Amino acid sequence: MKRNIVLLLLFVLTASCNDWLEITPKSQISKEKLYSDEIGFQNALNGIYQGASVSDLYGKNLTWGMLTAISQTYNPESLQEAESYFSEYTYDNEYTKPIVTAVWEGLYKLIANCNLLLNEISDASPSLFTLDTVSKNVITGEALALRAFFHFDIIRLYAPAPVTEDETPLIPYQAEWPSEIKTNLGVTAALEEVIKDLLLAKDYLALCDTSFNKSAMSSFDARFNGNFWPAQGGTFMNYRGMRMNYCAVLGMLARVYLYKGDKERAYQYAWEFYNKFVFGKKWFKYNAPYDFTDDLTYRCKKHLSDCLFAFYNFDLLDNYADYTVYWGDPMMIQGVDEIFENDGDDYRKNYLLEKKEDWETTYTSLKYRRVNSFSIDSGEGRVLPNLRMSEIYYILIECLYEKEQAKAFELLQELRRARGCKRIVSSALGISDLQDILINDARREFIGEGQLFFMYKRLNKSILSVGAAVNPSNKVFVFGIPDSQKIY
């Protein structure tokens, strides 16, 4: 991936705040030259991934920064000003409003680059590509999936959750190049557009990832270390775990349908993924117990073997280390003993958190810390997980409750055992109790990954905290659309 020069990142970084719907490339390389051969198309797509991984977006704000602070994961005293205000749900002051604006603009700029790429590749001859239609379809499929992915997070951040039945038209869905001002959509209509793109992407990616180049997908080493398992078509076809691969698209369809409230289809795509790629330990599996060890050199810190999709930031460890308050420590996780109550054997407490010296109940996460094997700034240390197999389990469990309750609790036990929890959870629980169990597991699972906030929002549940729980409301769950970007 390193050798692919990230050209489109220049487009993202040089576009002004007022042209998010109309990005004009300002690098010295013309659009015609960039899209004249396969390398140009590959560089363009890689540029979108790199642009998404910056600190303004998934390199910090949409993972371990703003979104994790909002979910009340951190002790407020260990936060800098911006994250501290986000944890208080103040989204429009001098510290937070620039971040809210940067996320909106940054995601739409990436969407514009997806549209430009899709526009150019639609007319490109398959003969330009090493693997002919296979290569062309992979680039097309990933661009479509990314366009859907970015729109979906805009919807989850800037529009009310579907459960509130608030269909105020707020979100423009941009699917053309050059971009034109679109009529704003309500949340249900916007989600339908996301689903359309994901279904198209699934079809484009299926052949390569499940048949032609399945060796690049079928193991942890293959997905996250292409050097061990070279794929047909060269380096670009490797590192599928950090790209919008076929399995990630299935997971995204399950995620989007559940958010929309369509449990039938959410179950359909979650089960397709589980049945084809998990059951019987096929491609994806939870880490073995020996990965959780007292020896930090060999300890698994991000359990990537169950990760479907992730971003990658070269400066992640430095950026995380540089985030400190006056006592010089990274963000401290609050409420650990409460979160892991009755599950003291959970690997996520014993091996992914570190108790602060002299502070009995204060922990920090090892997920992005430079400790021993992380001291080499490569591989796992730079990865930002976004979609996990555990989330697929959550979806299956919640959707199965109404279909086959015994199977739902069987999967819950399977998930808990994989994380070291030996305690058996009673199967005589109502759906609200089950959702509370899943939320509590997500509080352990998604530390520093940003997904917990969206779980609270989808269910319209109170956000749990060491102090009083934060009641659900649009003030808590919905960001204001930047004034300069409102469409009237």
Short mmCIF file of C-alpha atoms in Angstrom, two decimals:
data_model
loop_
_atom_site.label_atom_id
_atom_site.label_comp_id
_atom_site.label_asym_id
_atom_site.label_seq_id
_atom_site.Cartn_x
_atom_site.Cartn_y
_atom_site.Cartn_z
CA MET A 1 0.00 0.00 0.00
CA LYS A 2 2.88 2.37 0.74
CA ARG A 3 4.10 2.44 -2.83
CA ASN A 4 0.74 3.65 -4.14
CA ILE A 5 1.09 7.43 -4.08
CA VAL A 6 -1.92 9.00 -2.46
CA LEU A 7 -2.92 11.56 -5.04
CA LEU A 8 -6.53 12.18 -4.20
CA LEU A 9 -5.63 13.05 -0.63
CA LEU A 10 -4.47 16.35 -2.12
CA PHE A 11 -7.99 16.93 -3.42
CA VAL A 12 -9.45 16.32 0.01
CA LEU A 13 -7.03 18.57 1.83
CA THR A 14 -7.08 21.47 -0.61
CA ALA A 15 -10.83 21.84 -1.11
CA SER A 16 -12.21 24.85 0.73
CA CYS A 17 -15.06 24.82 3.22
CA ASN A 18 -17.46 26.27 0.66
CA ASP A 19 -17.01 23.76 -2.17
CA TRP A 20 -17.87 20.46 -0.53
CA LEU A 21 -20.40 19.76 -3.28
CA GLU A 22 -18.06 20.82 -6.05
CA ILE A 23 -14.48 19.70 -5.60
CA THR A 24 -12.04 20.77 -8.30
CA PRO A 25 -8.74 18.87 -8.23
CA LYS A 26 -5.93 21.33 -7.51
CA SER A 27 -2.90 19.05 -7.77
CA GLN A 28 -0.61 19.36 -10.76
CA ILE A 29 -1.75 16.01 -12.15
CA SER A 30 -4.77 16.39 -14.39
CA LYS A 31 -7.86 14.24 -14.06
CA GLU A 32 -7.25 12.87 -17.54
CA LYS A 33 -3.72 11.74 -16.69
CA LEU A 34 -4.69 10.32 -13.31
CA TYR A 35 -7.37 8.11 -14.85
CA SER A 36 -5.37 7.06 -17.89
CA ASP A 37 -4.21 3.70 -16.51
CA GLU A 38 -4.81 1.13 -13.79
CA ILE A 39 -2.27 2.64 -11.38
CA GLY A 40 -4.13 5.95 -11.55
CA PHE A 41 -7.44 4.33 -10.60
CA GLN A 42 -5.74 2.43 -7.77
CA ASN A 43 -4.08 5.60 -6.48
CA ALA A 44 -7.39 7.44 -6.60
CA LEU A 45 -9.11 4.77 -4.50
CA ASN A 46 -6.22 4.54 -2.05
CA GLY A 47 -6.37 8.32 -1.71
CA ILE A 48 -9.97 8.05 -0.51
CA TYR A 49 -9.00 5.52 2.16
CA GLN A 50 -6.12 7.71 3.30
CA GLY A 51 -8.33 10.79 3.32
CA ALA A 52 -10.81 8.95 5.55
CA SER A 53 -8.07 7.95 7.99
CA VAL A 54 -6.96 11.46 8.97
CA SER A 55 -7.50 12.71 12.54
CA ASP A 56 -10.47 14.89 11.53
CA LEU A 57 -12.32 11.71 10.57
CA TYR A 58 -11.62 8.04 11.40
CA GLY A 59 -8.04 8.62 12.53
CA LYS A 60 -9.40 10.17 15.74
CA ASN A 61 -12.74 12.02 15.85
CA LEU A 62 -14.92 9.16 14.58
CA THR A 63 -13.10 6.49 16.58
CA TRP A 64 -11.10 7.04 19.78
CA GLY A 65 -11.74 10.79 20.07
CA MET A 66 -15.07 12.58 19.89
CA LEU A 67 -17.39 9.57 19.47
CA THR A 68 -15.82 7.62 22.33
CA ALA A 69 -16.02 10.69 24.59
CA ILE A 70 -19.72 11.12 23.74
CA SER A 71 -20.40 7.54 24.76
CA GLN A 72 -19.12 8.33 28.30
CA THR A 73 -16.26 5.85 28.02
CA TYR A 74 -13.61 8.24 29.39
CA ASN A 75 -13.13 9.89 32.73
CA PRO A 76 -13.93 13.55 31.89
CA GLU A 77 -10.90 14.73 33.87
CA SER A 78 -8.60 12.98 31.39
CA LEU A 79 -10.03 14.80 28.35
CA GLN A 80 -8.87 17.90 26.52
CA GLU A 81 -11.30 20.77 25.96
CA ALA A 82 -13.04 19.61 22.79
CA GLU A 83 -13.68 16.03 23.90
CA SER A 84 -14.69 17.26 27.35
CA TYR A 85 -17.41 19.47 25.84
CA PHE A 86 -18.53 16.62 23.58
CA SER A 87 -18.93 14.43 26.67
CA GLU A 88 -21.26 17.15 27.99
CA TYR A 89 -23.19 17.21 24.67
CA THR A 90 -22.22 20.77 23.84
CA TYR A 91 -21.84 20.62 20.08
CA ASP A 92 -21.81 24.29 19.09
CA ASN A 93 -19.10 26.12 21.00
CA GLU A 94 -15.67 27.29 19.86
CA TYR A 95 -14.10 23.88 20.58
CA THR A 96 -16.73 21.50 19.23
CA LYS A 97 -18.40 23.32 16.34
CA PRO A 98 -15.26 23.27 14.14
CA ILE A 99 -15.06 19.49 14.60
CA VAL A 100 -18.75 18.98 13.79
CA THR A 101 -18.23 21.07 10.65
CA ALA A 102 -14.98 19.32 9.68
CA VAL A 103 -16.62 15.89 9.89
CA TRP A 104 -19.56 16.91 7.67
CA GLU A 105 -17.33 18.59 5.11
CA GLY A 106 -14.67 15.89 5.22
CA LEU A 107 -17.13 13.07 4.58
CA TYR A 108 -18.81 14.90 1.72
CA LYS A 109 -15.45 15.65 0.13
CA LEU A 110 -14.65 11.94 0.23
CA ILE A 111 -18.06 11.20 -1.28
CA ALA A 112 -17.29 13.64 -4.10
CA ASN A 113 -14.03 11.81 -4.79
CA CYS A 114 -15.90 8.49 -4.84
CA ASN A 115 -18.29 9.97 -7.40
CA LEU A 116 -15.44 11.27 -9.55
CA LEU A 117 -13.78 7.86 -9.50
CA LEU A 118 -17.03 6.06 -10.32
CA ASN A 119 -17.74 8.49 -13.14
CA GLU A 120 -14.32 7.90 -14.72
CA ILE A 121 -14.18 4.14 -14.27
CA SER A 122 -17.62 3.58 -15.77
CA ASP A 123 -16.25 4.45 -19.22
CA ALA A 124 -12.82 2.84 -18.76
CA SER A 125 -12.03 -0.20 -20.88
CA PRO A 126 -11.48 -3.43 -18.92
CA SER A 127 -8.32 -3.88 -20.99
CA LEU A 128 -6.68 -1.13 -18.91
CA PHE A 129 -6.67 -3.47 -15.90
CA THR A 130 -4.36 -6.38 -15.10
CA LEU A 131 -7.24 -8.72 -14.31
CA ASP A 132 -9.61 -7.17 -16.84
CA THR A 133 -13.18 -6.96 -15.50
CA VAL A 134 -12.21 -8.47 -12.13
CA SER A 135 -9.91 -5.54 -11.28
CA LYS A 136 -12.32 -2.96 -12.67
CA ASN A 137 -15.19 -4.42 -10.64
CA VAL A 138 -13.18 -4.42 -7.40
CA ILE A 139 -12.40 -0.70 -7.72
CA THR A 140 -16.02 0.05 -8.67
CA GLY A 141 -17.40 -2.04 -5.83
CA GLU A 142 -15.14 -0.50 -3.20
CA ALA A 143 -15.94 3.04 -4.34
CA LEU A 144 -19.69 2.33 -4.19
CA ALA A 145 -19.37 0.76 -0.75
CA LEU A 146 -17.32 3.69 0.54
CA ARG A 147 -19.85 6.19 -0.83
CA ALA A 148 -22.56 4.31 1.07
CA PHE A 149 -20.39 4.02 4.20
CA PHE A 150 -19.65 7.76 4.37
CA HIS A 151 -23.28 8.71 3.73
CA PHE A 152 -24.41 6.28 6.43
CA ASP A 153 -22.21 7.89 9.06
CA ILE A 154 -23.46 11.33 8.02
CA ILE A 155 -27.00 10.04 8.53
CA ARG A 156 -26.12 8.52 11.92
CA LEU A 157 -24.52 11.76 13.09
CA TYR A 158 -26.66 14.53 11.60
CA ALA A 159 -30.19 13.05 11.41
CA PRO A 160 -32.51 11.65 14.11
CA ALA A 161 -32.55 7.87 14.56
CA PRO A 162 -35.31 5.99 12.67
CA VAL A 163 -36.77 4.80 15.98
CA THR A 164 -37.86 8.40 16.71
CA GLU A 165 -39.94 8.48 13.48
CA ASP A 166 -38.61 11.96 12.75
CA GLU A 167 -38.36 12.25 8.96
CA THR A 168 -37.21 15.87 8.79
CA PRO A 169 -35.37 16.20 5.43
CA LEU A 170 -31.77 16.93 6.40
CA ILE A 171 -29.40 14.78 4.34
CA PRO A 172 -28.51 15.22 0.65
CA TYR A 173 -27.43 11.95 -0.99
CA GLN A 174 -24.70 12.73 -3.49
CA ALA A 175 -24.33 10.08 -6.19
CA GLU A 176 -23.22 12.07 -9.25
CA TRP A 177 -20.16 13.85 -10.62
CA PRO A 178 -20.05 16.77 -10.91
CA SER A 179 -22.16 17.17 -7.78
CA GLU A 180 -25.32 19.21 -7.89
CA ILE A 181 -27.45 20.57 -5.09
CA LYS A 182 -29.85 17.82 -4.11
CA THR A 183 -33.15 17.85 -2.27
CA ASN A 184 -32.60 16.86 1.34
CA LEU A 185 -33.89 13.44 2.33
CA GLY A 186 -35.42 12.21 5.55
CA VAL A 187 -33.63 9.41 7.36
CA THR A 188 -35.61 6.50 5.82
CA ALA A 189 -35.20 7.70 2.24
CA ALA A 190 -31.50 8.42 2.80
CA LEU A 191 -30.96 4.93 4.22
CA GLU A 192 -32.63 3.42 1.15
CA GLU A 193 -30.01 5.13 -1.02
CA VAL A 194 -27.24 3.71 1.19
CA ILE A 195 -28.71 0.23 0.78
CA LYS A 196 -28.90 0.59 -3.01
CA ASP A 197 -25.19 1.37 -3.18
CA LEU A 198 -24.25 -1.49 -0.84
CA LEU A 199 -26.28 -4.01 -2.85
CA LEU A 200 -24.53 -2.91 -6.03
CA ALA A 201 -21.14 -3.06 -4.32
CA LYS A 202 -21.85 -6.60 -3.10
CA ASP A 203 -22.41 -7.79 -6.64
CA TYR A 204 -19.25 -6.10 -7.95
CA LEU A 205 -17.05 -7.59 -5.20
CA ALA A 206 -18.46 -11.11 -4.95
CA LEU A 207 -16.41 -12.82 -7.66
CA CYS A 208 -13.01 -11.52 -6.58
CA ASP A 209 -13.39 -11.95 -2.82
CA THR A 210 -15.25 -15.25 -2.68
CA SER A 211 -13.79 -17.08 -5.66
CA PHE A 212 -11.10 -15.59 -7.88
CA ASN A 213 -8.95 -14.14 -5.07
CA LYS A 214 -10.47 -15.75 -1.99
CA SER A 215 -6.98 -16.64 -0.71
CA ALA A 216 -6.55 -12.93 0.06
CA MET A 217 -9.65 -13.01 2.29
CA SER A 218 -9.72 -16.43 3.93
CA SER A 219 -7.39 -15.91 6.91
CA PHE A 220 -6.21 -13.20 9.29
CA ASP A 221 -2.68 -13.20 7.80
CA ALA A 222 -4.08 -12.91 4.29
CA ARG A 223 -6.39 -9.99 5.11
CA PHE A 224 -3.95 -7.94 7.17
CA ASN A 225 -0.54 -8.96 5.84
CA GLY A 226 -0.52 -9.35 2.09
CA ASN A 227 3.18 -10.15 2.05
CA PHE A 228 2.39 -13.58 3.49
CA TRP A 229 -0.29 -14.40 0.96
CA PRO A 230 0.15 -12.58 -2.35
CA ALA A 231 -3.04 -12.26 -4.38
CA GLN A 232 -3.55 -12.37 -8.11
CA GLY A 233 -3.36 -8.88 -9.52
CA GLY A 234 -0.50 -7.57 -7.39
CA THR A 235 -0.17 -5.71 -4.10
CA PHE A 236 -3.35 -3.70 -4.66
CA MET A 237 -5.42 -6.88 -4.30
CA ASN A 238 -3.96 -7.59 -0.85
CA TYR A 239 -4.77 -6.13 2.59
CA ARG A 240 -8.48 -6.83 2.09
CA GLY A 241 -9.13 -6.42 5.82
CA MET A 242 -8.40 -2.71 5.45
CA ARG A 243 -10.56 -2.31 2.37
CA MET A 244 -14.27 -2.49 1.67
CA ASN A 245 -14.29 -6.21 0.91
CA TYR A 246 -17.28 -8.45 0.18
CA CYS A 247 -17.64 -9.61 3.80
CA ALA A 248 -17.51 -6.02 5.06
CA VAL A 249 -20.33 -5.11 2.66
CA LEU A 250 -22.47 -7.96 4.03
CA GLY A 251 -21.75 -6.65 7.52
CA MET A 252 -22.62 -3.12 6.47
CA LEU A 253 -25.93 -4.26 5.00
CA ALA A 254 -26.76 -5.95 8.32
CA ARG A 255 -25.69 -2.79 10.22
CA VAL A 256 -27.75 -0.44 8.02
CA TYR A 257 -30.88 -2.59 7.95
CA LEU A 258 -30.83 -2.95 11.75
CA TYR A 259 -30.39 0.81 12.15
CA LYS A 260 -33.34 1.29 9.79
CA GLY A 261 -35.43 -1.05 11.94
CA ASP A 262 -35.74 -3.84 9.36
CA LYS A 263 -34.73 -6.82 11.50
CA GLU A 264 -35.75 -9.36 8.87
CA ARG A 265 -33.21 -8.14 6.32
CA ALA A 266 -30.62 -7.32 9.00
CA TYR A 267 -30.83 -10.95 10.07
CA GLN A 268 -30.63 -12.11 6.44
CA TYR A 269 -27.26 -10.46 5.78
CA ALA A 270 -25.82 -11.12 9.25
CA TRP A 271 -26.73 -14.79 8.89
CA GLU A 272 -25.29 -14.97 5.37
CA PHE A 273 -21.97 -13.68 6.71
CA TYR A 274 -22.03 -15.96 9.77
CA ASN A 275 -23.09 -19.06 7.85
CA LYS A 276 -20.58 -18.65 5.03
CA PHE A 277 -17.55 -17.20 6.77
CA VAL A 278 -17.77 -17.89 10.53
CA PHE A 279 -19.64 -21.07 11.40
CA GLY A 280 -17.16 -23.96 11.65
CA LYS A 281 -14.30 -21.42 11.93
CA LYS A 282 -14.06 -20.79 8.23
CA TRP A 283 -12.54 -17.36 7.47
CA PHE A 284 -13.29 -15.28 10.56
CA LYS A 285 -12.86 -16.47 14.13
CA TYR A 286 -12.31 -15.10 17.60
CA ASN A 287 -8.79 -15.05 18.98
CA ALA A 288 -7.56 -18.15 20.76
CA PRO A 289 -6.99 -17.90 24.54
CA TYR A 290 -3.20 -17.93 24.03
CA ASP A 291 -3.46 -14.57 22.23
CA PHE A 292 -4.41 -13.07 25.59
CA THR A 293 -1.23 -13.44 27.57
CA ASP A 294 0.81 -11.61 30.18
CA ASP A 295 3.59 -11.31 27.63
CA LEU A 296 2.90 -8.01 25.86
CA THR A 297 5.17 -9.01 22.99
CA TYR A 298 2.67 -11.62 21.84
CA ARG A 299 -0.56 -10.27 23.26
CA CYS A 300 -3.35 -9.53 20.80
CA LYS A 301 -4.45 -5.95 21.47
CA LYS A 302 -7.02 -5.33 18.73
CA HIS A 303 -8.17 -8.92 18.04
CA LEU A 304 -8.06 -8.31 14.30
CA SER A 305 -8.81 -11.90 13.33
CA ASP A 306 -12.51 -11.06 13.84
CA CYS A 307 -12.32 -7.64 12.13
CA LEU A 308 -14.17 -7.24 8.82
CA PHE A 309 -13.01 -3.74 7.95
CA ALA A 310 -10.56 -1.21 9.35
CA PHE A 311 -8.86 2.09 8.59
CA TYR A 312 -5.09 2.63 8.76
CA ASN A 313 -3.29 5.72 10.04
CA PHE A 314 0.51 5.91 9.89
CA ASP A 315 0.66 8.38 12.80
CA LEU A 316 -1.92 6.73 15.01
CA LEU A 317 0.39 5.73 17.87
CA ASP A 318 2.01 9.17 17.98
CA ASN A 319 -1.33 10.96 17.81
CA TYR A 320 -2.73 8.86 20.63
CA ALA A 321 0.41 9.28 22.75
CA ASP A 322 0.34 13.06 22.20
CA TYR A 323 -3.21 13.30 23.56
CA THR A 324 -2.61 13.98 27.24
CA VAL A 325 -3.82 16.27 30.00
CA TYR A 326 -1.80 17.77 32.79
CA TRP A 327 -0.73 14.47 34.38
CA GLY A 328 0.64 13.17 31.10
CA ASP A 329 -1.50 10.03 30.74
CA PRO A 330 -3.83 9.02 27.90
CA MET A 331 -7.59 8.99 28.33
CA MET A 332 -8.69 6.94 31.31
CA ILE A 333 -11.58 4.49 31.03
CA GLN A 334 -14.25 5.08 33.64
CA GLY A 335 -16.57 2.58 35.30
CA VAL A 336 -14.47 -0.48 34.44
CA ASP A 337 -15.42 -2.45 37.55
CA GLU A 338 -19.10 -1.73 36.93
CA ILE A 339 -18.90 -2.65 33.24
CA PHE A 340 -17.17 -5.97 34.00
CA GLU A 341 -19.20 -6.74 37.12
CA ASN A 342 -19.55 -10.54 37.63
CA ASP A 343 -17.21 -11.17 34.70
CA GLY A 344 -13.77 -10.78 36.22
CA ASP A 345 -12.42 -13.40 33.81
CA ASP A 346 -13.23 -11.31 30.70
CA TYR A 347 -10.10 -11.06 28.51
CA ARG A 348 -11.02 -7.50 27.56
CA LYS A 349 -10.57 -6.35 31.14
CA ASN A 350 -7.54 -8.43 32.02
CA TYR A 351 -5.52 -8.06 28.82
CA LEU A 352 -6.75 -5.02 26.86
CA LEU A 353 -6.88 -2.58 29.78
CA GLU A 354 -4.09 -1.52 32.11
CA LYS A 355 -4.69 -0.40 35.68
CA LYS A 356 -3.04 2.92 36.41
CA GLU A 357 -0.42 2.67 39.11
CA ASP A 358 -1.65 3.84 42.53
CA TRP A 359 -5.19 4.30 41.20
CA GLU A 360 -7.22 1.23 42.16
CA THR A 361 -10.19 1.78 39.86
CA THR A 362 -8.59 3.70 36.98
CA TYR A 363 -7.65 2.02 33.72
CA THR A 364 -6.27 2.98 30.32
CA SER A 365 -6.78 1.10 27.06
CA LEU A 366 -3.85 -0.70 25.43
CA LYS A 367 -5.58 -0.67 22.06
CA TYR A 368 -3.68 2.33 20.70
CA ARG A 369 -0.81 2.47 23.18
CA ARG A 370 2.83 2.09 22.17
CA VAL A 371 3.75 -0.86 24.40
CA ASN A 372 6.39 -3.44 23.51
CA SER A 373 5.33 -5.06 20.24
CA PHE A 374 3.55 -1.82 19.37
CA SER A 375 6.86 0.04 19.54
CA ILE A 376 7.40 -0.90 15.89
CA ASP A 377 5.16 1.55 14.07
CA SER A 378 3.67 -0.92 11.65
CA GLY A 379 1.01 -3.56 11.29
CA GLU A 380 -1.50 -3.83 14.10
CA GLY A 381 -0.41 -0.61 15.82
CA ARG A 382 -1.70 1.60 13.00
CA VAL A 383 -5.03 -0.16 12.46
CA LEU A 384 -8.38 1.40 13.45
CA PRO A 385 -11.06 -1.35 13.53
CA ASN A 386 -14.48 -0.26 12.30
CA LEU A 387 -16.61 -3.37 11.76
CA ARG A 388 -16.24 -6.50 13.88
CA MET A 389 -17.61 -10.02 13.90
CA SER A 390 -18.90 -9.30 17.41
CA GLU A 391 -21.27 -6.69 15.94
CA ILE A 392 -22.60 -9.36 13.57
CA TYR A 393 -23.25 -11.50 16.66
CA TYR A 394 -25.09 -8.61 18.33
CA ILE A 395 -27.28 -8.23 15.25
CA LEU A 396 -28.01 -11.95 15.03
CA ILE A 397 -28.78 -12.19 18.74
CA GLU A 398 -31.17 -9.23 18.71
CA CYS A 399 -32.93 -10.33 15.52
CA LEU A 400 -33.12 -14.01 16.54
CA TYR A 401 -34.75 -13.18 19.87
CA GLU A 402 -38.15 -12.90 18.20
CA LYS A 403 -37.54 -15.90 15.91
CA GLU A 404 -35.64 -18.47 17.93
CA GLN A 405 -34.92 -17.30 21.45
CA ALA A 406 -32.88 -20.36 22.45
CA LYS A 407 -30.56 -19.87 19.48
CA ALA A 408 -30.15 -16.19 20.33
CA PHE A 409 -28.88 -17.03 23.81
CA GLU A 410 -26.70 -19.81 22.42
CA LEU A 411 -24.95 -17.24 20.23
CA LEU A 412 -24.67 -14.87 23.20
CA GLN A 413 -22.88 -17.58 25.18
CA GLU A 414 -20.66 -18.32 22.18
CA LEU A 415 -19.67 -14.66 22.01
CA ARG A 416 -19.03 -14.43 25.76
CA ARG A 417 -16.95 -17.61 25.88
CA ALA A 418 -14.77 -16.27 23.08
CA ARG A 419 -13.99 -13.26 25.29
CA GLY A 420 -13.21 -15.42 28.33
CA CYS A 421 -16.53 -15.05 30.23
CA LYS A 422 -17.52 -18.32 31.91
CA ARG A 423 -20.70 -17.10 33.61
CA ILE A 424 -23.91 -18.33 31.97
CA VAL A 425 -26.47 -15.62 31.23
CA SER A 426 -30.08 -16.56 31.94
CA SER A 427 -32.17 -17.12 28.83
CA ALA A 428 -35.36 -16.05 30.66
CA LEU A 429 -35.00 -12.39 29.77
CA GLY A 430 -37.14 -9.87 27.92
CA ILE A 431 -35.92 -8.01 24.83
CA SER A 432 -35.11 -4.86 26.81
CA ASP A 433 -32.96 -6.87 29.25
CA LEU A 434 -31.23 -8.56 26.34
CA GLN A 435 -30.50 -5.19 24.73
CA ASP A 436 -29.00 -4.00 28.02
CA ILE A 437 -26.70 -7.06 28.06
CA LEU A 438 -25.60 -6.36 24.49
CA ILE A 439 -24.99 -2.69 25.29
CA ASN A 440 -22.85 -3.66 28.26
CA ASP A 441 -20.86 -6.06 26.10
CA ALA A 442 -20.42 -3.30 23.52
CA ARG A 443 -19.06 -1.03 26.29
CA ARG A 444 -16.27 -3.61 26.66
CA GLU A 445 -15.85 -4.42 22.98
CA PHE A 446 -15.88 -1.02 21.27
CA ILE A 447 -13.56 0.99 23.54
CA GLY A 448 -11.89 3.56 21.29
CA GLU A 449 -13.78 2.49 18.15
CA GLY A 450 -16.76 4.86 18.09
CA GLN A 451 -19.55 2.32 17.58
CA LEU A 452 -21.05 2.36 21.08
CA PHE A 453 -22.61 5.82 20.59
CA PHE A 454 -24.50 4.58 17.52
CA MET A 455 -25.85 1.60 19.46
CA TYR A 456 -27.33 3.88 22.10
CA LYS A 457 -28.78 6.11 19.40
CA ARG A 458 -30.34 3.29 17.36
CA LEU A 459 -32.10 1.89 20.43
CA ASN A 460 -32.91 5.36 21.84
CA LYS A 461 -31.42 4.18 25.13
CA SER A 462 -29.92 6.25 27.92
CA ILE A 463 -26.14 6.57 27.71
CA LEU A 464 -24.63 4.88 30.75
CA SER A 465 -22.13 6.76 32.85
CA VAL A 466 -20.42 6.60 36.23
CA GLY A 467 -22.74 9.38 37.32
CA ALA A 468 -26.37 9.69 36.27
CA ALA A 469 -27.29 8.13 32.93
CA VAL A 470 -27.75 10.57 30.06
CA ASN A 471 -31.34 10.48 28.82
CA PRO A 472 -31.87 10.00 25.06
CA SER A 473 -32.81 13.09 23.07
CA ASN A 474 -31.97 14.81 19.78
CA LYS A 475 -29.82 17.23 21.76
CA VAL A 476 -27.64 14.27 22.72
CA PHE A 477 -27.84 12.20 19.54
CA VAL A 478 -28.00 14.70 16.65
CA PHE A 479 -25.28 17.08 15.48
CA GLY A 480 -26.30 20.36 13.93
CA ILE A 481 -25.69 20.66 10.20
CA PRO A 482 -23.07 23.36 9.55
CA ASP A 483 -24.72 26.70 8.74
CA SER A 484 -22.78 27.13 5.49
CA GLN A 485 -23.98 23.73 4.22
CA LYS A 486 -27.70 23.90 4.94
CA ILE A 487 -29.91 23.50 1.88
CA TYR A 488 -33.18 25.40 2.06
#
